[in-house]
Amino acid sequence: MMSVGQFAITTTQPDTMNQALQQIFSSNTNSSKSRKIVSFCPQVTMTETLHHVDYTSEEKDDCWYNLKDIAQMKEDNIRTVKIFRVRGQDNTSNNDDCCCRGLEHRIIRDYERKQIRDTARATVITEQSRQLKAKKRNPLEIAQRYKSISSSCEIRAYQNGLMDAIEANVPSNEAMKQLDNV
């Protein structure tokens, strides 16, 4: 193990990806002085690739999206949003046919998100005006007021991340413990 500043660098080779993820989930994420670890696989592999200017037209077509691909993705997204809107805003769980990840802002009522954003913006501006009139400057107070409004969004984003980890077959008992602690 080698220490670099406040980071400890270790070389480990976990038996499986699940063990590595379990180590990440079992680390104490609530501690303000949590230990940060970087690990490397001892076996280095290298793959030579062509520079993109050396690609043939066929290789470029295979690698990058074209306008037809993008149009198809947009159609698929619209179809997915319609399916999830029919199910109702509280039912955004994914199944084998559809995945709404990344489209939540189109499925869950947009006004909720806008309302929180507008309230947070107004709170910050009000606090800045108050401080300006009092001829004081306290950025921490502004941050605290903003956080009091936006903390529900932070919690929702954290829960979505944990649910993604569960869906990606992370050791479910560890992920569920993390979800229960939120």
Tab-separated table of N, CA and C in Angstrom:
chain	number	residue	atom	x	y	z
A	1	MET	N	0.843	-1.170	0.000
A	1	MET	CA	0.000	0.000	0.000
A	1	MET	C	0.890	1.235	0.000
A	2	MET	N	0.460	2.255	-0.737
A	2	MET	CA	1.212	3.482	-0.828
A	2	MET	C	0.258	4.631	-0.518
A	3	SER	N	0.698	5.603	0.282
A	3	SER	CA	-0.138	6.755	0.589
A	3	SER	C	0.277	7.933	-0.259
A	4	VAL	N	-0.706	8.593	-0.830
A	4	VAL	CA	-0.466	9.801	-1.597
A	4	VAL	C	-1.423	10.853	-1.053
A	5	GLY	N	-0.904	11.821	-0.313
A	5	GLY	CA	-1.783	12.814	0.305
A	5	GLY	C	-2.743	12.124	1.241
A	6	GLN	N	-4.032	12.310	1.038
A	6	GLN	CA	-5.026	11.667	1.893
A	6	GLN	C	-5.593	10.407	1.268
A	7	PHE	N	-5.026	9.962	0.142
A	7	PHE	CA	-5.502	8.761	-0.518
A	7	PHE	C	-4.544	7.607	-0.269
A	8	ALA	N	-5.093	6.437	-0.048
A	8	ALA	CA	-4.286	5.228	0.076
A	8	ALA	C	-4.457	4.426	-1.199
A	9	ILE	N	-3.385	4.047	-1.824
A	9	ILE	CA	-3.445	3.283	-3.070
A	9	ILE	C	-3.007	1.867	-2.769
A	10	THR	N	-3.886	0.916	-3.060
A	10	THR	CA	-3.564	-0.487	-2.837
A	10	THR	C	-3.723	-1.239	-4.139
A	11	THR	N	-2.973	-2.294	-4.279
A	11	THR	CA	-3.114	-3.166	-5.442
A	11	THR	C	-3.803	-4.429	-4.965
A	12	THR	N	-5.021	-4.624	-5.444
A	12	THR	CA	-5.779	-5.819	-5.066
A	12	THR	C	-6.373	-6.418	-6.319
A	13	GLN	N	-6.718	-7.676	-6.199
A	13	GLN	CA	-7.398	-8.325	-7.312
A	13	GLN	C	-8.600	-9.067	-6.742
A	14	PRO	N	-9.773	-8.397	-6.677
A	14	PRO	CA	-10.948	-9.069	-6.136
A	14	PRO	C	-11.345	-10.239	-7.024
A	15	ASP	N	-11.879	-11.295	-6.377
A	15	ASP	CA	-12.277	-12.486	-7.125
A	15	ASP	C	-13.361	-12.172	-8.139
A	16	THR	N	-14.283	-11.317	-7.744
A	16	THR	CA	-15.376	-10.980	-8.652
A	16	THR	C	-15.683	-9.502	-8.556
A	17	MET	N	-16.416	-9.022	-9.540
A	17	MET	CA	-16.848	-7.626	-9.514
A	17	MET	C	-17.777	-7.394	-8.336
A	18	ASN	N	-18.605	-8.390	-7.991
A	18	ASN	CA	-19.508	-8.241	-6.855
A	18	ASN	C	-18.758	-8.021	-5.556
A	19	GLN	N	-17.623	-8.704	-5.367
A	19	GLN	CA	-16.836	-8.493	-4.151
A	19	GLN	C	-16.292	-7.077	-4.108
A	20	ALA	N	-15.843	-6.570	-5.240
A	20	ALA	CA	-15.325	-5.208	-5.284
A	20	ALA	C	-16.425	-4.211	-4.950
A	21	LEU	N	-17.626	-4.433	-5.524
A	21	LEU	CA	-18.732	-3.536	-5.234
A	21	LEU	C	-19.177	-3.661	-3.782
A	22	GLN	N	-19.116	-4.879	-3.240
A	22	GLN	CA	-19.479	-5.078	-1.849
A	22	GLN	C	-18.530	-4.307	-0.938
A	23	GLN	N	-17.249	-4.273	-1.294
A	23	GLN	CA	-16.281	-3.494	-0.518
A	23	GLN	C	-16.637	-2.017	-0.554
A	24	ILE	N	-17.058	-1.542	-1.710
A	24	ILE	CA	-17.428	-0.139	-1.829
A	24	ILE	C	-18.636	0.163	-0.967
A	25	PHE	N	-19.684	-0.708	-1.043
A	25	PHE	CA	-20.884	-0.470	-0.269
A	25	PHE	C	-20.660	-0.630	1.224
A	26	SER	N	-19.736	-1.496	1.621
A	26	SER	CA	-19.533	-1.713	3.046
A	26	SER	C	-18.648	-0.643	3.665
A	27	SER	N	-18.008	0.205	2.850
A	27	SER	CA	-17.201	1.279	3.412
A	27	SER	C	-18.122	2.274	4.089
A	28	ASN	N	-17.605	2.960	5.073
A	28	ASN	CA	-18.406	3.896	5.844
A	28	ASN	C	-18.561	5.187	5.054
A	29	THR	N	-19.702	5.341	4.358
A	29	THR	CA	-19.914	6.518	3.525
A	29	THR	C	-20.440	7.691	4.336
A	30	ASN	N	-20.891	7.479	5.565
A	30	ASN	CA	-21.427	8.568	6.363
A	30	ASN	C	-20.334	9.351	7.078
A	31	SER	N	-19.176	8.793	7.182
A	31	SER	CA	-18.099	9.446	7.906
A	31	SER	C	-17.520	10.576	7.075
A	32	SER	N	-17.270	11.718	7.735
A	32	SER	CA	-16.684	12.837	7.002
A	32	SER	C	-15.222	12.578	6.691
A	33	LYS	N	-14.609	11.624	7.376
A	33	LYS	CA	-13.212	11.280	7.131
A	33	LYS	C	-13.118	9.869	6.562
A	34	SER	N	-13.997	9.546	5.613
A	34	SER	CA	-13.974	8.204	5.054
A	34	SER	C	-12.674	7.997	4.287
A	35	ARG	N	-12.171	6.804	4.337
A	35	ARG	CA	-10.904	6.447	3.707
A	35	ARG	C	-11.143	6.198	2.228
A	36	LYS	N	-10.365	6.823	1.400
A	36	LYS	CA	-10.505	6.663	-0.036
A	36	LYS	C	-9.448	5.679	-0.525
A	37	ILE	N	-9.877	4.735	-1.349
A	37	ILE	CA	-8.980	3.677	-1.802
A	37	ILE	C	-9.021	3.596	-3.320
A	38	VAL	N	-7.866	3.494	-3.917
A	38	VAL	CA	-7.758	3.238	-5.346
A	38	VAL	C	-7.057	1.904	-5.492
A	39	SER	N	-7.627	0.993	-6.285
A	39	SER	CA	-6.979	-0.297	-6.466
A	39	SER	C	-6.767	-0.554	-7.955
A	40	PHE	N	-5.745	-1.310	-8.249
A	40	PHE	CA	-5.384	-1.603	-9.628
A	40	PHE	C	-5.228	-3.104	-9.794
A	41	CYS	N	-5.577	-3.591	-10.957
A	41	CYS	CA	-5.357	-4.993	-11.279
A	41	CYS	C	-3.873	-5.167	-11.574
A	42	PRO	N	-3.217	-6.180	-10.991
A	42	PRO	CA	-1.776	-6.329	-11.218
A	42	PRO	C	-1.436	-6.735	-12.653
A	43	GLN	N	-2.410	-7.276	-13.391
A	43	GLN	CA	-2.152	-7.679	-14.770
A	43	GLN	C	-2.577	-6.541	-15.706
A	44	VAL	N	-1.615	-5.988	-16.430
A	44	VAL	CA	-1.883	-4.881	-17.339
A	44	VAL	C	-2.140	-5.439	-18.733
A	45	THR	N	-3.209	-4.986	-19.350
A	45	THR	CA	-3.478	-5.397	-20.729
A	45	THR	C	-3.551	-4.142	-21.592
A	46	MET	N	-3.144	-4.267	-22.829
A	46	MET	CA	-3.169	-3.147	-23.739
A	46	MET	C	-3.784	-3.610	-25.056
A	47	THR	N	-4.628	-2.776	-25.604
A	47	THR	CA	-5.250	-3.084	-26.879
A	47	THR	C	-4.959	-1.942	-27.836
A	48	GLU	N	-4.413	-2.264	-28.986
A	48	GLU	CA	-4.138	-1.231	-29.975
A	48	GLU	C	-5.421	-0.922	-30.733
A	49	THR	N	-5.645	0.346	-30.981
A	49	THR	CA	-6.811	0.763	-31.747
A	49	THR	C	-6.382	1.765	-32.804
A	50	LEU	N	-7.197	1.855	-33.810
A	50	LEU	CA	-6.940	2.835	-34.858
A	50	LEU	C	-7.360	4.222	-34.393
A	51	HIS	N	-6.683	5.230	-34.880
A	51	HIS	CA	-7.131	6.594	-34.657
A	51	HIS	C	-8.366	6.800	-35.529
A	52	HIS	N	-9.312	7.603	-35.056
A	52	HIS	CA	-10.577	7.742	-35.792
A	52	HIS	C	-10.391	8.297	-37.203
A	53	VAL	N	-9.327	9.040	-37.461
A	53	VAL	CA	-9.124	9.548	-38.835
A	53	VAL	C	-8.707	8.431	-39.787
A	54	ASP	N	-8.259	7.299	-39.238
A	54	ASP	CA	-7.846	6.167	-40.058
A	54	ASP	C	-8.970	5.153	-40.282
A	55	TYR	N	-10.177	5.433	-39.752
A	55	TYR	CA	-11.307	4.522	-39.922
A	55	TYR	C	-11.810	4.582	-41.364
A	56	THR	N	-12.270	3.444	-41.846
A	56	THR	CA	-12.962	3.424	-43.136
A	56	THR	C	-14.380	3.956	-42.918
A	57	SER	N	-15.078	4.247	-43.993
A	57	SER	CA	-16.466	4.727	-43.877
A	57	SER	C	-17.341	3.696	-43.170
A	58	GLU	N	-17.114	2.428	-43.472
A	58	GLU	CA	-17.893	1.356	-42.836
A	58	GLU	C	-17.620	1.302	-41.329
A	59	GLU	N	-16.359	1.445	-40.934
A	59	GLU	CA	-16.002	1.435	-39.511
A	59	GLU	C	-16.622	2.632	-38.787
A	60	LYS	N	-16.623	3.788	-39.435
A	60	LYS	CA	-17.251	4.969	-38.835
A	60	LYS	C	-18.748	4.737	-38.647
A	61	ASP	N	-19.400	4.148	-39.649
A	61	ASP	CA	-20.830	3.861	-39.539
A	61	ASP	C	-21.125	2.897	-38.392
A	62	ASP	N	-20.218	1.957	-38.167
A	62	ASP	CA	-20.395	0.991	-37.082
A	62	ASP	C	-20.161	1.609	-35.709
A	63	CYS	N	-19.370	2.670	-35.639
A	63	CYS	CA	-18.962	3.243	-34.344
A	63	CYS	C	-19.829	4.400	-33.869
A	64	TRP	N	-20.298	5.244	-34.795
A	64	TRP	CA	-20.983	6.459	-34.380
A	64	TRP	C	-22.448	6.434	-34.781
A	65	TYR	N	-23.250	7.184	-34.010
A	65	TYR	CA	-24.662	7.330	-34.347
A	65	TYR	C	-24.798	8.230	-35.557
A	66	ASN	N	-25.756	7.896	-36.412
A	66	ASN	CA	-26.081	8.784	-37.526
A	66	ASN	C	-27.456	9.392	-37.251
A	67	LEU	N	-27.920	10.239	-38.138
A	67	LEU	CA	-29.204	10.916	-37.918
A	67	LEU	C	-30.362	9.928	-37.805
A	68	LYS	N	-30.299	8.837	-38.556
A	68	LYS	CA	-31.353	7.812	-38.488
A	68	LYS	C	-31.359	7.156	-37.100
A	69	ASP	N	-30.169	6.840	-36.564
A	69	ASP	CA	-30.069	6.246	-35.223
A	69	ASP	C	-30.651	7.182	-34.166
A	70	ILE	N	-30.311	8.457	-34.265
A	70	ILE	CA	-30.788	9.436	-33.287
A	70	ILE	C	-32.302	9.582	-33.362
A	71	ALA	N	-32.839	9.623	-34.578
A	71	ALA	CA	-34.296	9.707	-34.750
A	71	ALA	C	-34.969	8.483	-34.132
A	72	GLN	N	-34.381	7.297	-34.313
A	72	GLN	CA	-34.942	6.077	-33.743
A	72	GLN	C	-34.910	6.119	-32.211
A	73	MET	N	-33.805	6.616	-31.645
A	73	MET	CA	-33.716	6.739	-30.180
A	73	MET	C	-34.784	7.680	-29.648
A	74	LYS	N	-35.008	8.796	-30.360
A	74	LYS	CA	-36.038	9.745	-29.925
A	74	LYS	C	-37.416	9.101	-29.962
A	75	GLU	N	-37.704	8.352	-31.017
A	75	GLU	CA	-38.989	7.645	-31.113
A	75	GLU	C	-39.144	6.640	-29.968
A	76	ASP	N	-38.077	5.895	-29.689
A	76	ASP	CA	-38.110	4.916	-28.594
A	76	ASP	C	-38.349	5.606	-27.253
A	77	ASN	N	-37.694	6.744	-27.049
A	77	ASN	CA	-37.872	7.487	-25.799
A	77	ASN	C	-39.306	7.978	-25.649
A	78	ILE	N	-39.872	8.495	-26.721
A	78	ILE	CA	-41.257	8.975	-26.681
A	78	ILE	C	-42.199	7.826	-26.358
A	79	ARG	N	-41.984	6.672	-26.991
A	79	ARG	CA	-42.810	5.486	-26.729
A	79	ARG	C	-42.682	5.044	-25.260
A	80	THR	N	-41.453	5.041	-24.759
A	80	THR	CA	-41.222	4.638	-23.364
A	80	THR	C	-41.904	5.599	-22.397
A	81	VAL	N	-41.791	6.891	-22.652
A	81	VAL	CA	-42.430	7.893	-21.789
A	81	VAL	C	-43.944	7.681	-21.780
A	82	LYS	N	-44.529	7.423	-22.948
A	82	LYS	CA	-45.981	7.190	-23.011
A	82	LYS	C	-46.372	5.968	-22.191
A	83	ILE	N	-45.593	4.906	-22.283
A	83	ILE	CA	-45.889	3.685	-21.519
A	83	ILE	C	-45.868	3.974	-20.022
A	84	PHE	N	-44.833	4.670	-19.558
A	84	PHE	CA	-44.713	4.943	-18.135
A	84	PHE	C	-45.728	5.969	-17.653
A	85	ARG	N	-46.130	6.905	-18.509
A	85	ARG	CA	-47.171	7.861	-18.110
A	85	ARG	C	-48.504	7.149	-17.921
A	86	VAL	N	-48.789	6.151	-18.764
A	86	VAL	CA	-50.031	5.384	-18.628
A	86	VAL	C	-50.024	4.629	-17.302
A	87	ARG	N	-48.858	4.108	-16.905
A	87	ARG	CA	-48.752	3.366	-15.641
A	87	ARG	C	-48.985	4.267	-14.436
A	88	GLY	N	-48.723	5.542	-14.550
A	88	GLY	CA	-48.872	6.468	-13.434
A	88	GLY	C	-47.523	6.908	-12.923
A	89	GLN	N	-47.487	8.114	-12.331
A	89	GLN	CA	-46.219	8.709	-11.944
A	89	GLN	C	-45.525	7.964	-10.809
A	90	ASP	N	-46.260	7.203	-10.006
A	90	ASP	CA	-45.620	6.488	-8.899
A	90	ASP	C	-45.050	5.146	-9.329
A	91	ASN	N	-45.322	4.737	-10.557
A	91	ASN	CA	-44.855	3.438	-11.016
A	91	ASN	C	-43.809	3.627	-12.114
A	92	THR	N	-42.582	3.914	-11.702
A	92	THR	CA	-41.502	4.087	-12.678
A	92	THR	C	-40.493	2.948	-12.570
A	93	SER	N	-40.918	1.801	-12.035
A	93	SER	CA	-39.993	0.675	-11.961
A	93	SER	C	-39.824	0.078	-13.351
A	94	ASN	N	-38.639	-0.382	-13.618
A	94	ASN	CA	-38.309	-0.910	-14.942
A	94	ASN	C	-38.661	-2.391	-15.041
A	95	ASN	N	-38.850	-2.845	-16.261
A	95	ASN	CA	-39.028	-4.271	-16.502
A	95	ASN	C	-38.193	-4.642	-17.713
A	96	ASP	N	-38.361	-5.870	-18.198
A	96	ASP	CA	-37.545	-6.327	-19.324
A	96	ASP	C	-37.855	-5.588	-20.620
A	97	ASP	N	-39.081	-5.068	-20.746
A	97	ASP	CA	-39.483	-4.408	-21.984
A	97	ASP	C	-39.069	-2.941	-22.040
A	98	CYS	N	-39.110	-2.262	-20.914
A	98	CYS	CA	-38.875	-0.822	-20.895
A	98	CYS	C	-37.960	-0.429	-19.739
A	99	CYS	N	-37.197	0.612	-19.974
A	99	CYS	CA	-36.363	1.192	-18.932
A	99	CYS	C	-36.534	2.703	-18.998
A	100	CYS	N	-36.899	3.319	-17.878
A	100	CYS	CA	-37.138	4.760	-17.886
A	100	CYS	C	-35.942	5.550	-17.384
A	101	ARG	N	-34.821	4.883	-17.107
A	101	ARG	CA	-33.644	5.583	-16.572
A	101	ARG	C	-33.225	6.688	-17.523
A	102	GLY	N	-33.099	7.894	-16.980
A	102	GLY	CA	-32.724	9.042	-17.780
A	102	GLY	C	-33.919	9.783	-18.344
A	103	LEU	N	-35.100	9.186	-18.246
A	103	LEU	CA	-36.313	9.823	-18.758
A	103	LEU	C	-37.263	10.220	-17.632
A	104	GLU	N	-36.805	10.100	-16.382
A	104	GLU	CA	-37.687	10.380	-15.248
A	104	GLU	C	-38.272	11.786	-15.314
A	105	HIS	N	-37.470	12.743	-15.770
A	105	HIS	CA	-37.944	14.126	-15.838
A	105	HIS	C	-39.087	14.287	-16.829
A	106	ARG	N	-39.251	13.358	-17.730
A	106	ARG	CA	-40.362	13.407	-18.678
A	106	ARG	C	-41.570	12.619	-18.165
A	107	ILE	N	-41.331	11.711	-17.232
A	107	ILE	CA	-42.402	10.843	-16.743
A	107	ILE	C	-43.051	11.427	-15.497
A	108	ILE	N	-42.225	11.682	-14.499
A	108	ILE	CA	-42.740	12.252	-13.254
A	108	ILE	C	-43.094	13.698	-13.554
A	109	ARG	N	-44.153	14.153	-13.004
A	109	ARG	CA	-44.639	15.490	-13.321
A	109	ARG	C	-43.519	16.521	-13.240
A	110	ASP	N	-43.340	17.190	-14.347
A	110	ASP	CA	-42.263	18.165	-14.476
A	110	ASP	C	-42.451	19.355	-13.541
A	111	TYR	N	-43.692	19.679	-13.194
A	111	TYR	CA	-43.915	20.865	-12.362
A	111	TYR	C	-43.316	20.700	-10.976
A	112	GLU	N	-43.239	19.453	-10.464
A	112	GLU	CA	-42.636	19.236	-9.142
A	112	GLU	C	-41.173	19.670	-9.156
A	113	ARG	N	-40.463	19.224	-10.179
A	113	ARG	CA	-39.051	19.558	-10.305
A	113	ARG	C	-38.856	21.059	-10.491
A	114	LYS	N	-39.668	21.649	-11.352
A	114	LYS	CA	-39.569	23.088	-11.588
A	114	LYS	C	-39.920	23.877	-10.339
A	115	GLN	N	-40.897	23.394	-9.588
A	115	GLN	CA	-41.307	24.090	-8.372
A	115	GLN	C	-40.174	24.099	-7.342
A	116	ILE	N	-39.516	22.976	-7.184
A	116	ILE	CA	-38.396	22.905	-6.248
A	116	ILE	C	-37.264	23.816	-6.715
A	117	ARG	N	-36.963	23.767	-8.010
A	117	ARG	CA	-35.894	24.614	-8.553
A	117	ARG	C	-36.219	26.096	-8.373
A	118	ASP	N	-37.458	26.489	-8.673
A	118	ASP	CA	-37.851	27.894	-8.539
A	118	ASP	C	-37.851	28.338	-7.081
A	119	THR	N	-38.313	27.475	-6.187
A	119	THR	CA	-38.312	27.802	-4.763
A	119	THR	C	-36.886	27.958	-4.251
A	120	ALA	N	-36.005	27.062	-4.679
A	120	ALA	CA	-34.599	27.145	-4.259
A	120	ALA	C	-33.965	28.435	-4.775
A	121	ARG	N	-34.235	28.767	-6.026
A	121	ARG	CA	-33.681	30.002	-6.607
A	121	ARG	C	-34.189	31.228	-5.840
A	122	ALA	N	-35.489	31.277	-5.560
A	122	ALA	CA	-36.064	32.411	-4.832
A	122	ALA	C	-35.488	32.509	-3.420
A	123	THR	N	-35.271	31.357	-2.787
A	123	THR	CA	-34.701	31.344	-1.435
A	123	THR	C	-33.292	31.919	-1.434
A	124	VAL	N	-32.496	31.529	-2.416
A	124	VAL	CA	-31.119	32.038	-2.517
A	124	VAL	C	-31.126	33.541	-2.773
A	125	ILE	N	-31.957	33.995	-3.698
A	125	ILE	CA	-32.004	35.425	-4.017
A	125	ILE	C	-32.480	36.233	-2.820
A	126	THR	N	-33.473	35.725	-2.114
A	126	THR	CA	-33.970	36.413	-0.913
A	126	THR	C	-32.874	36.527	0.138
A	127	GLU	N	-32.144	35.434	0.360
A	127	GLU	CA	-31.064	35.459	1.351
A	127	GLU	C	-29.935	36.390	0.918
A	128	GLN	N	-29.607	36.376	-0.375
A	128	GLN	CA	-28.572	37.294	-0.861
A	128	GLN	C	-28.999	38.742	-0.665
A	129	SER	N	-30.258	39.051	-0.937
A	129	SER	CA	-30.773	40.412	-0.747
A	129	SER	C	-30.733	40.810	0.720
A	130	ARG	N	-31.122	39.875	1.588
A	130	ARG	CA	-31.096	40.149	3.028
A	130	ARG	C	-29.676	40.463	3.486
A	131	GLN	N	-28.725	39.672	3.018
A	131	GLN	CA	-27.329	39.889	3.399
A	131	GLN	C	-26.795	41.202	2.827
A	132	LEU	N	-27.206	41.540	1.621
A	132	LEU	CA	-26.763	42.783	1.000
A	132	LEU	C	-27.261	43.987	1.797
A	133	LYS	N	-28.536	43.940	2.210
A	133	LYS	CA	-29.113	45.027	3.011
A	133	LYS	C	-28.429	45.130	4.373
A	134	ALA	N	-28.084	43.994	4.956
A	134	ALA	CA	-27.425	43.983	6.271
A	134	ALA	C	-25.924	44.223	6.156
A	135	LYS	N	-25.430	44.358	4.907
A	135	LYS	CA	-23.995	44.550	4.638
A	135	LYS	C	-23.153	43.450	5.269
A	136	LYS	N	-23.666	42.226	5.147
A	136	LYS	CA	-22.966	41.034	5.612
A	136	LYS	C	-22.843	40.078	4.442
A	137	ARG	N	-21.859	39.221	4.530
A	137	ARG	CA	-21.681	38.201	3.489
A	137	ARG	C	-21.451	36.866	4.178
A	138	ASN	N	-22.395	35.941	4.005
A	138	ASN	CA	-22.290	34.637	4.642
A	138	ASN	C	-22.705	33.560	3.637
A	139	PRO	N	-21.737	33.105	2.822
A	139	PRO	CA	-22.089	32.088	1.811
A	139	PRO	C	-22.582	30.782	2.421
A	140	LEU	N	-22.147	30.457	3.636
A	140	LEU	CA	-22.621	29.221	4.274
A	140	LEU	C	-24.113	29.295	4.575
A	141	GLU	N	-24.589	30.463	4.971
A	141	GLU	CA	-26.018	30.628	5.243
A	141	GLU	C	-26.820	30.454	3.949
A	142	ILE	N	-26.302	30.986	2.848
A	142	ILE	CA	-26.969	30.816	1.553
A	142	ILE	C	-27.014	29.336	1.185
A	143	ALA	N	-25.887	28.659	1.361
A	143	ALA	CA	-25.817	27.230	1.043
A	143	ALA	C	-26.782	26.423	1.905
A	144	GLN	N	-26.864	26.757	3.193
A	144	GLN	CA	-27.773	26.027	4.094
A	144	GLN	C	-29.230	26.230	3.680
A	145	ARG	N	-29.570	27.434	3.316
A	145	ARG	CA	-30.954	27.698	2.896
A	145	ARG	C	-31.271	26.956	1.596
A	146	TYR	N	-30.323	26.942	0.678
A	146	TYR	CA	-30.516	26.206	-0.571
A	146	TYR	C	-30.677	24.712	-0.289
A	147	LYS	N	-29.811	24.183	0.569
A	147	LYS	CA	-29.850	22.750	0.877
A	147	LYS	C	-31.173	22.375	1.548
A	148	SER	N	-31.716	23.269	2.368
A	148	SER	CA	-32.983	22.953	3.035
A	148	SER	C	-34.106	22.743	2.026
A	149	ILE	N	-34.008	23.407	0.885
A	149	ILE	CA	-35.028	23.244	-0.158
A	149	ILE	C	-34.715	22.036	-1.050
A	150	SER	N	-33.446	21.850	-1.386
A	150	SER	CA	-33.086	20.848	-2.388
A	150	SER	C	-32.726	19.480	-1.816
A	151	SER	N	-32.741	19.309	-0.511
A	151	SER	CA	-32.312	18.031	0.079
A	151	SER	C	-33.188	16.860	-0.366
A	152	SER	N	-34.465	17.111	-0.625
A	152	SER	CA	-35.333	16.011	-1.080
A	152	SER	C	-34.867	15.491	-2.437
A	153	CYS	N	-34.378	16.384	-3.294
A	153	CYS	CA	-33.859	15.961	-4.606
A	153	CYS	C	-32.587	15.132	-4.433
A	154	GLU	N	-31.750	15.544	-3.495
A	154	GLU	CA	-30.508	14.816	-3.231
A	154	GLU	C	-30.813	13.401	-2.746
A	155	ILE	N	-31.774	13.285	-1.852
A	155	ILE	CA	-32.152	11.974	-1.327
A	155	ILE	C	-32.728	11.105	-2.440
A	156	ARG	N	-33.582	11.689	-3.272
A	156	ARG	CA	-34.187	10.932	-4.378
A	156	ARG	C	-33.106	10.447	-5.347
A	157	ALA	N	-32.129	11.297	-5.649
A	157	ALA	CA	-31.044	10.901	-6.557
A	157	ALA	C	-30.215	9.779	-5.950
A	158	TYR	N	-29.948	9.848	-4.643
A	158	TYR	CA	-29.182	8.803	-3.967
A	158	TYR	C	-29.951	7.477	-3.996
A	159	GLN	N	-31.254	7.542	-3.737
A	159	GLN	CA	-32.078	6.331	-3.780
A	159	GLN	C	-32.104	5.739	-5.187
A	160	ASN	N	-32.191	6.587	-6.205
A	160	ASN	CA	-32.159	6.086	-7.590
A	160	ASN	C	-30.847	5.380	-7.872
A	161	GLY	N	-29.742	5.938	-7.373
A	161	GLY	CA	-28.441	5.301	-7.565
A	161	GLY	C	-28.377	3.941	-6.892
A	162	LEU	N	-28.925	3.840	-5.691
A	162	LEU	CA	-28.935	2.550	-4.996
A	162	LEU	C	-29.817	1.538	-5.727
A	163	MET	N	-30.949	1.998	-6.235
A	163	MET	CA	-31.816	1.088	-6.981
A	163	MET	C	-31.121	0.628	-8.261
A	164	ASP	N	-30.376	1.521	-8.895
A	164	ASP	CA	-29.606	1.126	-10.082
A	164	ASP	C	-28.580	0.060	-9.712
A	165	ALA	N	-27.945	0.225	-8.562
A	165	ALA	CA	-26.948	-0.754	-8.121
A	165	ALA	C	-27.606	-2.109	-7.879
A	166	ILE	N	-28.792	-2.085	-7.299
A	166	ILE	CA	-29.521	-3.341	-7.055
A	166	ILE	C	-29.868	-4.000	-8.381
A	167	GLU	N	-30.369	-3.209	-9.321
A	167	GLU	CA	-30.736	-3.759	-10.629
A	167	GLU	C	-29.521	-4.272	-11.387
A	168	ALA	N	-28.335	-3.748	-11.071
A	168	ALA	CA	-27.107	-4.182	-11.742
A	168	ALA	C	-26.486	-5.377	-11.027
A	169	ASN	N	-27.262	-6.028	-10.165
A	169	ASN	CA	-26.841	-7.234	-9.451
A	169	ASN	C	-25.707	-7.010	-8.461
A	170	VAL	N	-25.709	-5.874	-7.812
A	170	VAL	CA	-24.783	-5.647	-6.711
A	170	VAL	C	-25.280	-6.518	-5.569
A	171	PRO	N	-24.402	-6.984	-4.686
A	171	PRO	CA	-24.885	-7.785	-3.562
A	171	PRO	C	-26.083	-7.108	-2.895
A	172	SER	N	-27.248	-7.689	-3.076
A	172	SER	CA	-28.483	-7.002	-2.722
A	172	SER	C	-28.608	-6.693	-1.233
A	173	ASN	N	-28.088	-7.524	-0.353
A	173	ASN	CA	-28.237	-7.223	1.072
A	173	ASN	C	-27.474	-5.960	1.453
A	174	GLU	N	-26.319	-5.730	0.857
A	174	GLU	CA	-25.552	-4.514	1.142
A	174	GLU	C	-26.262	-3.288	0.592
A	175	ALA	N	-26.757	-3.375	-0.632
A	175	ALA	CA	-27.446	-2.250	-1.237
A	175	ALA	C	-28.730	-1.940	-0.476
A	176	MET	N	-29.446	-2.985	-0.064
A	176	MET	CA	-30.680	-2.768	0.688
A	176	MET	C	-30.394	-2.117	2.032
A	177	LYS	N	-29.285	-2.487	2.698
A	177	LYS	CA	-28.915	-1.821	3.949
A	177	LYS	C	-28.695	-0.339	3.722
A	178	GLN	N	-27.994	0.000	2.618
A	178	GLN	CA	-27.741	1.397	2.286
A	178	GLN	C	-29.061	2.115	2.026
A	179	LEU	N	-29.977	1.460	1.312
A	179	LEU	CA	-31.263	2.067	0.998
A	179	LEU	C	-32.078	2.291	2.269
A	180	ASP	N	-32.009	1.356	3.218
A	180	ASP	CA	-32.735	1.499	4.473
A	180	ASP	C	-32.196	2.656	5.315
A	181	ASN	N	-30.917	2.991	5.158
A	181	ASN	CA	-30.302	4.052	5.949
A	181	ASN	C	-30.641	5.441	5.422
A	182	VAL	N	-31.267	5.528	4.268
A	182	VAL	CA	-31.579	6.838	3.685
A	182	VAL	C	-32.819	7.388	4.316
